Every structure is written in structure tokens, then in C-alpha cells.
XYZ file of C-alpha atoms in Angstrom:
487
model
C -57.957 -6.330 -37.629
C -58.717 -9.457 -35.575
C -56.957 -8.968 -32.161
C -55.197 -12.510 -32.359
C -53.203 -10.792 -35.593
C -49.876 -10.037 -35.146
C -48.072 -7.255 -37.575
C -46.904 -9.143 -40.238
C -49.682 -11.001 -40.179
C -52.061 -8.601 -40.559
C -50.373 -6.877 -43.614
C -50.221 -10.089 -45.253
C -53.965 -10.772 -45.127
C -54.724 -7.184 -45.792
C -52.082 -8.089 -49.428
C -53.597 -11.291 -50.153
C -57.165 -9.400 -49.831
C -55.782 -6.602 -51.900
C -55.190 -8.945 -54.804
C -57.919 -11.025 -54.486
C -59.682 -7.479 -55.125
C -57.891 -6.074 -57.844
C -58.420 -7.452 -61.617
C -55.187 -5.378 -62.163
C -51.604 -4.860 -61.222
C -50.810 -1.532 -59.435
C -48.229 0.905 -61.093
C -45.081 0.392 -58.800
C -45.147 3.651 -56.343
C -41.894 5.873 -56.799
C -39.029 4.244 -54.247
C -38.959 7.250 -52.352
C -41.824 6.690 -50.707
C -41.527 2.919 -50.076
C -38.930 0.633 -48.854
C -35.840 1.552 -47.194
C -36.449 5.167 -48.264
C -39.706 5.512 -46.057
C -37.810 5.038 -42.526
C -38.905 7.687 -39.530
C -36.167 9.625 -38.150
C -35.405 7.963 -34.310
C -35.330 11.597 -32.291
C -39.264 12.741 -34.069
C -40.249 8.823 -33.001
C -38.848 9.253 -29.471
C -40.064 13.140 -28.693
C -42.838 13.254 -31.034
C -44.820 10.605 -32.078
C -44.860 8.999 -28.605
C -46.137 11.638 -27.165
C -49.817 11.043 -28.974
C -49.796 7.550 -27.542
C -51.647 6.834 -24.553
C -49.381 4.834 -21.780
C -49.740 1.112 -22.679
C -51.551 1.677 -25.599
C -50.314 -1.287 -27.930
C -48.908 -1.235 -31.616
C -52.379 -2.611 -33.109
C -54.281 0.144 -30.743
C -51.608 2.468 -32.300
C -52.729 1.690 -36.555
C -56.468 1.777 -35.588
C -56.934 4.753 -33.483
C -54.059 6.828 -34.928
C -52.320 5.540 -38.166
C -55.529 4.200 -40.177
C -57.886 7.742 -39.582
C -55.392 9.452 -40.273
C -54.619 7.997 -43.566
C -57.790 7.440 -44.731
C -58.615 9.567 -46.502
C -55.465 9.600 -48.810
C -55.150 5.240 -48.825
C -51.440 6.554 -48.599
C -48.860 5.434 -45.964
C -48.483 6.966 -42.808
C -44.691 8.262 -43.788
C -46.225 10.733 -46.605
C -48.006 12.651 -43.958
C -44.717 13.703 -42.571
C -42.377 16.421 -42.903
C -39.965 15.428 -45.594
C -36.479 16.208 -42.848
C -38.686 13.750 -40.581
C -38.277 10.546 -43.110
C -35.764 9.339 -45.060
C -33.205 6.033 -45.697
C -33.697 3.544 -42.888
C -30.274 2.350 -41.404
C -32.197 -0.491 -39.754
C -35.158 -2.414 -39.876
C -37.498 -2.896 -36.534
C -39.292 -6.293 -35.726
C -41.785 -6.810 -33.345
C -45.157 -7.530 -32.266
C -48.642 -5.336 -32.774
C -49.495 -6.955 -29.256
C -47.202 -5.151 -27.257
C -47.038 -1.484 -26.144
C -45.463 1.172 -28.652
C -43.832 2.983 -26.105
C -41.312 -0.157 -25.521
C -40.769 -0.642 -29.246
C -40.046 3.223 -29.341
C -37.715 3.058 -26.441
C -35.679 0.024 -27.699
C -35.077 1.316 -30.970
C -33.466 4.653 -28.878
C -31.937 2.648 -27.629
C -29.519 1.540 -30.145
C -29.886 4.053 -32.424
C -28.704 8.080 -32.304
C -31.694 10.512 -32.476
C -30.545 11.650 -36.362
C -30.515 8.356 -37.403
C -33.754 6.644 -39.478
C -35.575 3.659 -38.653
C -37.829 1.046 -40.361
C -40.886 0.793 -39.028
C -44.165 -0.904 -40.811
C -46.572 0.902 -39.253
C -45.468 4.161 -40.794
C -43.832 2.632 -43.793
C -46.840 0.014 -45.109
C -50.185 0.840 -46.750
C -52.537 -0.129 -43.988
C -55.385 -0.545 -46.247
C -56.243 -3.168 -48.861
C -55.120 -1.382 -52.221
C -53.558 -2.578 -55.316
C -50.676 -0.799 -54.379
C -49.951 -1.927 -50.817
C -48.360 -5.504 -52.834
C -45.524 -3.458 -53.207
C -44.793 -2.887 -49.399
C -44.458 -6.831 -48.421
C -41.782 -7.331 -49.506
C -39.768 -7.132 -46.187
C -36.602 -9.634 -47.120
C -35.267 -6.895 -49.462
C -35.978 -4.019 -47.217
C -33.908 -5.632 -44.582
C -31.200 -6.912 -46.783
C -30.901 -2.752 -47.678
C -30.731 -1.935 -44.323
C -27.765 -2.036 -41.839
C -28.477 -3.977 -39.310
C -32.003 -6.122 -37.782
C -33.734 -4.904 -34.305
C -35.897 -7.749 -33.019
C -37.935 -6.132 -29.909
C -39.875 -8.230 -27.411
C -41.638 -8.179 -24.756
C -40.931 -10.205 -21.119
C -42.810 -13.129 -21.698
C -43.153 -14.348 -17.707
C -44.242 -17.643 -18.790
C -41.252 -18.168 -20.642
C -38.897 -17.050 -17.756
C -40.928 -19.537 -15.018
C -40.205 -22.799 -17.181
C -37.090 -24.833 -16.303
C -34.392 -25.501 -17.842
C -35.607 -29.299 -18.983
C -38.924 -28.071 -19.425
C -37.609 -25.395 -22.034
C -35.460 -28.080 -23.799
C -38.363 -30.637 -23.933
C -39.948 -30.724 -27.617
C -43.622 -28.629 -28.182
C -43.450 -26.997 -24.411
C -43.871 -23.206 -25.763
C -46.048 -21.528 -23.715
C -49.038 -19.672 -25.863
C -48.537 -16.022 -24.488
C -45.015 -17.100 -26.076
C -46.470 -17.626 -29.277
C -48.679 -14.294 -29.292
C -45.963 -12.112 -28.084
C -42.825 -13.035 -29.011
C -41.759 -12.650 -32.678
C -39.322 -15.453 -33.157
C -42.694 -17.966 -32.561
C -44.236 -15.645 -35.741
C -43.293 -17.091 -39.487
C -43.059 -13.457 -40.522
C -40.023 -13.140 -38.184
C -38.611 -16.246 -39.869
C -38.396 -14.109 -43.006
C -36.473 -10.762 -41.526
C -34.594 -13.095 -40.247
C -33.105 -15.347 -42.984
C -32.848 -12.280 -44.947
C -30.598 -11.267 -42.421
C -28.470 -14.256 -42.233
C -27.968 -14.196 -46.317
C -26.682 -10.868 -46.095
C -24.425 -10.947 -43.386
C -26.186 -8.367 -41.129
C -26.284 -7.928 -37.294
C -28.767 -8.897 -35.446
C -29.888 -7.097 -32.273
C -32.491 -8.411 -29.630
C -33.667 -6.337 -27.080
C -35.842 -7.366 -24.615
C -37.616 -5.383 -22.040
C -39.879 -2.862 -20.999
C -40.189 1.483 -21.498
C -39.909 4.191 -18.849
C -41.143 7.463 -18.985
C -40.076 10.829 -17.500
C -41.758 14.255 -17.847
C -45.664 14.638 -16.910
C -48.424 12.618 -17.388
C -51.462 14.104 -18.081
C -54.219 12.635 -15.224
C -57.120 12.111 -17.543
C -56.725 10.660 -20.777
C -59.202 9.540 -23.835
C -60.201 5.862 -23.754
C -59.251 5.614 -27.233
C -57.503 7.501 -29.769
C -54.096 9.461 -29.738
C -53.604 12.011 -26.937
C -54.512 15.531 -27.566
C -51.917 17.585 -28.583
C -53.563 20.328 -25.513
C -53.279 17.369 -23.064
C -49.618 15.996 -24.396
C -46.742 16.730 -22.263
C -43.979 19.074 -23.449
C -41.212 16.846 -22.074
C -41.722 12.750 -22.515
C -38.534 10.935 -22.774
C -38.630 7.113 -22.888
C -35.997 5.028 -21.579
C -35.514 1.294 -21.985
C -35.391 -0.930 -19.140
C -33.743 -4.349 -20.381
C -35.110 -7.430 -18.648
C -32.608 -10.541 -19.360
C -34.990 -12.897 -16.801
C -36.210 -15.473 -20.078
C -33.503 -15.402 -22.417
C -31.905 -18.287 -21.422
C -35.262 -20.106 -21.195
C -36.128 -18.914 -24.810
C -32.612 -20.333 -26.041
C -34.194 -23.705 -25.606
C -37.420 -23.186 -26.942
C -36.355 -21.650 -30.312
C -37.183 -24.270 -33.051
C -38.645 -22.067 -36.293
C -40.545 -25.341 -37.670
C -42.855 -24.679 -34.765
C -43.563 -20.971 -35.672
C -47.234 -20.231 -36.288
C -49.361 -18.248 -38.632
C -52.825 -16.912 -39.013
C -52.754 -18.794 -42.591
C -51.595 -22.074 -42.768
C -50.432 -21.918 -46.531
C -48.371 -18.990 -45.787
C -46.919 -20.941 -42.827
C -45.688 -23.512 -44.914
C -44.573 -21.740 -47.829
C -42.349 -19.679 -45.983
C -40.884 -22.454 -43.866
C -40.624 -24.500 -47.577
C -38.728 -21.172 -48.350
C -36.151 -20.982 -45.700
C -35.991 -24.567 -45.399
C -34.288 -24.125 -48.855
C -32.481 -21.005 -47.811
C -30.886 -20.063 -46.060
C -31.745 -23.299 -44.083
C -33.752 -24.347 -41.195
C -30.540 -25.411 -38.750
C -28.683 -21.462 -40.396
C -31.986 -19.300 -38.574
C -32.318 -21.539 -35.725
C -28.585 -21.282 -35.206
C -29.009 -17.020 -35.627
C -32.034 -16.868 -33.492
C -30.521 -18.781 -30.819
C -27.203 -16.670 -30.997
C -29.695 -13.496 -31.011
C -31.002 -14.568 -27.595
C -28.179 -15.815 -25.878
C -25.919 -12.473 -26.597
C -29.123 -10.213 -25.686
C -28.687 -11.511 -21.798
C -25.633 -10.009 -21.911
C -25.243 -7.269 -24.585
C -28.414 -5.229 -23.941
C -26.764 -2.887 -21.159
C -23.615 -2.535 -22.864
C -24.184 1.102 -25.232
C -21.019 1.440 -26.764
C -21.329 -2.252 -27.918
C -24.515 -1.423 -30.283
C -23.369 2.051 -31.049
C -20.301 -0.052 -32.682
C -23.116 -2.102 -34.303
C -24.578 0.606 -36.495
C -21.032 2.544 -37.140
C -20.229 4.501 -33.915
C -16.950 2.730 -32.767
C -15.367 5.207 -30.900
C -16.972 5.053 -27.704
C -16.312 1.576 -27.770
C -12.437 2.201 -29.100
C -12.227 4.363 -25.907
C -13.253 1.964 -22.985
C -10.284 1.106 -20.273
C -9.756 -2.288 -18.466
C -11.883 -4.033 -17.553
C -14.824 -2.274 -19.215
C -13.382 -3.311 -22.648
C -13.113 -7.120 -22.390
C -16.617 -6.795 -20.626
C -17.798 -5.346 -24.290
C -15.689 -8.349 -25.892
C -17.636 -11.016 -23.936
C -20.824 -9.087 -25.143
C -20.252 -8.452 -28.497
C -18.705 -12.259 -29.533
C -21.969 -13.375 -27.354
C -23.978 -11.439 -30.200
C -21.559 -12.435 -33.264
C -21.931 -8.315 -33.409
C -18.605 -8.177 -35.778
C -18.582 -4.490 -35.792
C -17.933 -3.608 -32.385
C -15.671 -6.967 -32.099
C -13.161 -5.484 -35.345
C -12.863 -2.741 -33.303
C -11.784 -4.476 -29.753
C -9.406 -6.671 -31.701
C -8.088 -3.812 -33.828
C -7.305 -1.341 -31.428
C -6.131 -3.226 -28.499
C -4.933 -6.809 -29.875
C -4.828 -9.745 -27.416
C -1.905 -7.505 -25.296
C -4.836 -5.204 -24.686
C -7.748 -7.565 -23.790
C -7.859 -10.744 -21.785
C -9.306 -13.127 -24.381
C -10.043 -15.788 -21.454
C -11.216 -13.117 -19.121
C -14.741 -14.246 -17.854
C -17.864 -12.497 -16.769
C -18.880 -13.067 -13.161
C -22.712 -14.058 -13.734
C -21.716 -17.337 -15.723
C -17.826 -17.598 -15.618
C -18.139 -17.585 -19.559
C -15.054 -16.105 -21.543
C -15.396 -14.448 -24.988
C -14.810 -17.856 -27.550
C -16.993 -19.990 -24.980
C -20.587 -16.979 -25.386
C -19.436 -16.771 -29.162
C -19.758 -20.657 -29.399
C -22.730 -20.690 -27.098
C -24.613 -18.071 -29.762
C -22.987 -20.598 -33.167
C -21.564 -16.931 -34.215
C -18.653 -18.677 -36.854
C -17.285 -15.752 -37.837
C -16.874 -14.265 -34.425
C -15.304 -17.709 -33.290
C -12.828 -17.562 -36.474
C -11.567 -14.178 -35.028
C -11.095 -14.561 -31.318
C -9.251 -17.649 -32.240
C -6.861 -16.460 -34.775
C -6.048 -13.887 -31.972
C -5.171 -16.391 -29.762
C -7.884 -17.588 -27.471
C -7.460 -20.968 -26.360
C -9.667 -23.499 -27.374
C -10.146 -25.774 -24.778
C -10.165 -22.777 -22.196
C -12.390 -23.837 -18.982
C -15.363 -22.240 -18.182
C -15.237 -21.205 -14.256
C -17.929 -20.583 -11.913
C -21.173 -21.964 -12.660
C -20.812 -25.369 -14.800
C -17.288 -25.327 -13.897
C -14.937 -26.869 -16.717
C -17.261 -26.589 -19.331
C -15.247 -25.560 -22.535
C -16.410 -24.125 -26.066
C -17.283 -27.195 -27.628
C -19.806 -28.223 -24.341
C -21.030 -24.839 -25.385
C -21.563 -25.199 -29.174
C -23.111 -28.402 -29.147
C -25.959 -27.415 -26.199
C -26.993 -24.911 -28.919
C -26.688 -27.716 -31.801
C -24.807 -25.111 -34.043
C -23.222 -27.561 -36.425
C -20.268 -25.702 -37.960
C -19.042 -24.137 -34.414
C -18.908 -27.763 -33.063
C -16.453 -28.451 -36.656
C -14.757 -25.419 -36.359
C -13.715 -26.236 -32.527
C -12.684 -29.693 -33.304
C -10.611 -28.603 -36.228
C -8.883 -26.350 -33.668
C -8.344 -29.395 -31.705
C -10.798 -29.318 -29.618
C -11.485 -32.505 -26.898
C -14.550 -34.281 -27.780
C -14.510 -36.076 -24.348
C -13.517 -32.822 -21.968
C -15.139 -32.808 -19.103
C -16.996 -30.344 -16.672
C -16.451 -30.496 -13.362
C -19.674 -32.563 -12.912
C -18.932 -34.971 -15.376
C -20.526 -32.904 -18.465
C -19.265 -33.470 -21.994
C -19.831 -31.646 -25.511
C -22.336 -35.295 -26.033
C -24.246 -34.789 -23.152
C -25.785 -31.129 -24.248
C -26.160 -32.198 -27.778
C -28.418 -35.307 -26.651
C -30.081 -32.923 -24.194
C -31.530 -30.835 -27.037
C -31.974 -33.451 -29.156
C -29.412 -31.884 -31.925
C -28.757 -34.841 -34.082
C -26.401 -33.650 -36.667
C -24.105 -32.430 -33.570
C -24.103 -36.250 -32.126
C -23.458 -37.217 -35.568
C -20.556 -35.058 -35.630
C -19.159 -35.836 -31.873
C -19.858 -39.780 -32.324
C -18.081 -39.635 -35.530
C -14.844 -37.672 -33.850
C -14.936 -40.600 -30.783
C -17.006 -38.998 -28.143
C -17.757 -42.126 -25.524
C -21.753 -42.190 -25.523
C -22.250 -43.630 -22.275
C -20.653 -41.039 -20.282
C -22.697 -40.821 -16.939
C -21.859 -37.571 -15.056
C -22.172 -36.901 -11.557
C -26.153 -36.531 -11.432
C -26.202 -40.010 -13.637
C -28.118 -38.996 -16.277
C -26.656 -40.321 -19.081
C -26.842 -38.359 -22.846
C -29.596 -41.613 -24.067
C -31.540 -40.857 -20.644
C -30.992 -36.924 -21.485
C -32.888 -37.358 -25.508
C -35.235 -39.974 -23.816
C -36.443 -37.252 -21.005
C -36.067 -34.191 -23.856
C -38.711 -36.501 -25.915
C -36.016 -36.487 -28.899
C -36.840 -40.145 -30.551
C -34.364 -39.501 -33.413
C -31.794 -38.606 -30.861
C -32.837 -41.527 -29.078
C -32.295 -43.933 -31.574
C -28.930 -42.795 -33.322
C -27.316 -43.091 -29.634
C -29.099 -46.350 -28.797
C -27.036 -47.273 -32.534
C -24.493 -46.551 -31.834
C -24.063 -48.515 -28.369
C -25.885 -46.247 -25.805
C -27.228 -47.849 -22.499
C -29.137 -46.378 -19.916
């Protein structure tokens, strides 16, 4: 493996070298040992295998010095080396980077998941060497559609979290340790996650960092999994969530940017989404996926609801439980939201309660995220539309929020509601002005067409032509500048 691959990427060279090689097609394996069936069971992951990795040894460290010798001599995948009660039907599928450390992708997936449940993880699940057979592994849309629910894990990216906010929203300003270690800058991500979006799964972020309690050993191999003499009998990892880029990475998100180690791959599989489920639809999820991680990540019983485990979450008292209703409509995480809504109603949970960090109520982080069908809910149980945002950006309502993110159908939803196109923040701000900041053109089209006044000038006087002129959005530029913007 080149050490500039990332997972997916790897795999798919190691396919496309596989068929170059072979003059024939592979039998297809039995589906017991592939796919969906071949997820790891969360509780061996957590207390066993990390406990043969070296602290801050990284996933690609991981399949050369641990899963690769120890399948060679079988070509098989990692998963049929295992007990049988050890692997079995993922209920989610795990994306991340080879770059960063196992022990934090082991840690966030305990994180969410129960120690009995199974996880998909390519590592153990994928052929990791270049046989006919190993075609039949890369197929990772349909093993996430026949999962439950999408884990995106990354790393904190401290180049990320030290832009500012207009240097985030200005086009082509990703920082390159972005690019290497965060998955939604990787086409293969693009892939989980359209697959996710077509079939209507949740999708959890997790940022952050592992901790470890129980000993260390003090001298450990260079290279190569940790003697089972030298491994402690105790390890347990705990993850440490770190929210500090998030709302950088909001701005940055724009998948026809994403990179690949092939460039036809790149742009087949942005020709691919591009026609479904649609460039704007997994910008729109990935951007939701970041903004409710800031605020989700702490909250348990919100993504034990996620995978099935409501009653935790049923169980909360005031104000603990409209906390976990900002969270999950910040994550359009419809689970755990059925569940607030159901059991308490809006005489149990104040709809327009809002968190003290950002002064953000539950329709306002749903609309921030573009999460529709989260929106559709909190407002047929009566949150208000035009509800002010308190605190920081003072006035700000749902539409401000929905059109900073450029999600399209939130912004047509709100306005449907009755939304005011021209409300204004307590600085001057209007739903116009963040839609011209990112340069989201379809949104202007959408706010110019339902009367919002272009040339608004808020109390810093930047004006929403000045905003798409300093973002470097010409498109933006020029629709405003039609449609009677001055400077």
C-alpha cells in the first residue's frame, strides 16, 4: 500500500488490479462470509482485538502488520479466522480513514453501539489481497443500504478548526491534512453516503479521539501486533468527542471537490451521484451530518435510540429530554426524535426551548442540518416557524438557518409554512444574506423569487453581492447583480 492511500482507496486499486489479473470471473463466495453477514461483534472489537494494537498504531499499520500476515496464507478475509459467535449480521456500517489510529475508530463505534451488537468493518470484512474473488467485496452501496444505520468516524483535523468562518466559506480553501484525513474529502465516502441518503438511513458522525484505561505494557514491538504475553488483561477504550471543527467543516463540505488516488474513478463516481441521488441531496446530508455531530456526540441515549434502544431516551426528565430533541432534529436522527414526540408530545417538551452554546431551538438545528423530514415533524407538532434564535446571532430564525446551509427543500418547506423571507437578525441578517455568503444559488433563486430585498445591508455593511463577491462565488455574483444588487 502507498501511504498516501486511504481505505477505500486502496481496496479499489487492489479490485481494479485483481481484474486486470484474472482472464476469468470468480465464483461468487457464499453470502455468509461476505457482505453484511461478515460484521465483527462490537464487545470482541473493543476487549479483544484492540488489545493487539500498539497505541497509535493507525488503520493501514493495522492491515499490514496484523490483518495481511495473518491472512496470507489462506487469501481469505480476516472475518473467517474468527470464532463463528464473534461475527455475524452487521447492524451498521463503519467509515473512516486508514490514516488515523484504530483505537479511535474502535472507541467510536462503542460508542454508539452495545457490546452484542455487530459492526461493519472493511478491514475484517474485505479480501486484502488482489484475487478474483475480492470483486465481490466492493460493493459497499449495497452493504450499507442492508445495514441499519452509517458511522462516519474522523479524526480532529486542527487545520480545519483554526480557519475562520469566511475562510471556511470561501471556494477551494480545504486544507490538505483535511483532504488526507477526513473522509467526507474521499470519493469513496461520497458512495456510503448516497447509499445512505436513497435508503433513508441515519447517519452518525463522530468526531474525536480514544482513551485508554487498564495497563500499558512499557516496551512494545516497533511493528507488528502486541504480544499476547505483553497485552494487558484489562484495556477499555473510551471516546473523547472533540466538536472544535465541525462548524468550520460545515462550510467546507462541497463533494465535487472530493479527491481520489484515480482520477477516472473520481469522476465516475461523482457522474454517479451527480445522477443520484444528486450532488445538492449528499452535500445537503453531509452538511446535516456535521452540524448535528457538534451537538449530538455526548448525548448516549440519543444514538442508542438511533440503532433501536429507545428506552433510555423514553426515560429522560426535563430538561434532559428537550436537550436530546435539540440533538437529535440537529442530526435528522428520526429514531430517537419518534420517540421524544411520541411519548411526551409538545405538553411534554419545549419545542422552542434553546441550547445555551448557540441559543438554537429544535426546528432552527433541524433546518441548519436540511433534515426535511425532521423539520416536517417538529412542525406538525407545533413549533413555530418564525421562532427567534436567542443568544448568539440573536433573531436569526429557521429560514436564516436553512439557506446558510443552501438546503433547497428546507428553505421551500419553511416558506410554505409561512415563513418571512425578509426577517431579520438582530444585526440586520436575513435568510439572503447566508445564502449569498455560501454562494448557494438555487437558495437565492428561491428567496429572490419569494421577494427577498437583495440589497439588504446589515449592521457590519456587508451587503449579500459584497458577501458572494468576498466568498469568490461568480455565479452568485452575477444572478444578484441581475437581479438589481449594488454594492
Amino acid at each position: 500500500y502507498s501511504a498516501m492511500f486511504s481505505g477505500r482507496d486502496a481496496l479499489q486499486a487492489l479490485g481494479s488490479c485483481c481484474l486486470l489479473r484474472s482472464a476469468t470471473v470468480a465464483a461468487e463466495p457464499p453470502v455468509a462470509l461476505r457482505g453484511v453477514e461478515a460484521g465483527v461483534q462490537v464487545g470482541w472489537l473493543r476487549s479483544t482485538f484492540a488489545r493487539q494494537c500498539r497505541p497509535g498504531m493507525s488503520t493501514l499499520e493495522v492491515v499490514q502488520q496484523i490483518i495481511k500476515p495473518s491472512t496470507e496464507g489462506r487469501k481469505c478475509r480476516y472475518v473467517a479466522l474468527l470464532e463463528p459467535s464473534v461475527v455475524g449480521r452487521a447492524r451498521a456500517f463503519s467509515s473512516h480513514t486508514w490514516k488515523a489510529p484504530i483505537h479511535d475508530l474502535i472507541a467510536a463505534i462503542a460508542h454508539v453501539l452495545p457490546d452484542d451488537a455487530f459492526v461493519w468493518v472493511d478491514i475484517f470484512a474485505v479480501l486484502q489481497w488482489p484475487v478474483p474473488e475480492q470483486v465481490f467485496d466492493l460493493d459497499f452501496r449495497s452493504v450499507v443500504q442492508a445495514c441499519g444505520a452509517l458511522i462516519l468516524v474522523a479524526v480532529h483535523v486542527p487545520e480545519i478548526a483554526a480557519l475562520t468562518i469566511p475562510e471556511a466559506q470561501a471556494q477551494g480553501n480545504v486544507p490538505e491534512a483535511a483532504r488526507q484525513l477526513c473522509a467526507f474529502f474521499r470519493v469513496w465516502c461520497l458512495v456510503e453516503i448516497a447509499a445512505a441518503l436513497e435508503a433513508k438511513l441515519p447517519v452518525v458522525m463522530l468526531v474525536g479521539s480514544s482513551t485508554a484505561t487498564g495497563a500499558t505494557p512499557a516496551a512494545l514491538p516497533a511493528s507488528g501486533p502486541v504480544p499476547a504475553a505483553s497485552a494487558p488483561a484489562q484495556y477499555n477504550l473510551q471516546f473523547v468527542p472533540d466538536p472544535g471543527m465541525l462548524n468550520r467543516l460545515y462550510w467546507l463540505i462541497d463533494i465535487t471537490s472530493a479527491a481520489a488516488t484515480v482520477e477516472a474513478d473520481r469522476a465516475r463516481i461523482l457522474a454517479e451521484v451527480a445522477s443520484s441521488p444528486g450532488t445538492d441531496a449528499v452535500n445537503s446530508l453531509a452538511r446535516g451530518a456535521a452540524a448535528g455531530a457538534e451537538i449530538y456526540m455526548h448525548e448516549r441515549e440519543v444514538l442508542a435510540a438511533v440503532l433501536g434502544d429507545g428506552s433510555p431516551l423514553a426515560a429522560l426528565e426535563e430538561p434532559a429530554r428537550s436537550r436530546a430533541l435539540r440533538c437529535a432534529a440537529a442530526g435528522g436522527l428520526m429514531r430517537p426524535l419518534e420517540v421524544l414526540l411520541a411519548t411526551h408530545g409538545r405538553a411534554g417538551l419545549e419545542l422552542e426551548g434553546k441550547d445555551e452554546a448557540y441559543g438554537a431551538h429544535a426546528l432552527m438545528w433541524a433546518a441548519w442540518g436540511g433534515h426535511l423530514e425532521a423539520m416536517v415533524a417538529l412542525l406538525a407538532a407545533g413549533s413555530e416557524v418564525d421562532a427567534p434564535r436567542a443568544g448568539r446571532a440573536k433573531g436569526m430564525t429557521s429560514l436564516s438557518c436553512a439557506a446558510v446551509g443552501g438546503h433547497l427543500k428546507a428553505c421551500q418547506l419553511l416558506l410554505d409554512k409561512g415563513a418571512d423571507v425578509n426577517a431579520k437578525s438582530d444585526a440586520g441578517l436575513t435568510p439572503i444574506t447566508g445564502a449569498a455568503s455560501g454562494g448557494h444559488i438555487e437558495v437565492l433563486r428561491l428567496l429572490i423569487a419569494a421577494g427577498a430585498d437583495v440589497n439588504v445591508k446589515p449592521d457590519d455593511g456587508v451587503t449579500p453581492l459584497m458577501k458572494a463577491e468576498r466568498g469568490g462565488h461568480a455565479a452568485s455574483v452575477q444572478l444578484l447583480r441581475e437581479h438589481g444588487a449594488i454594492e
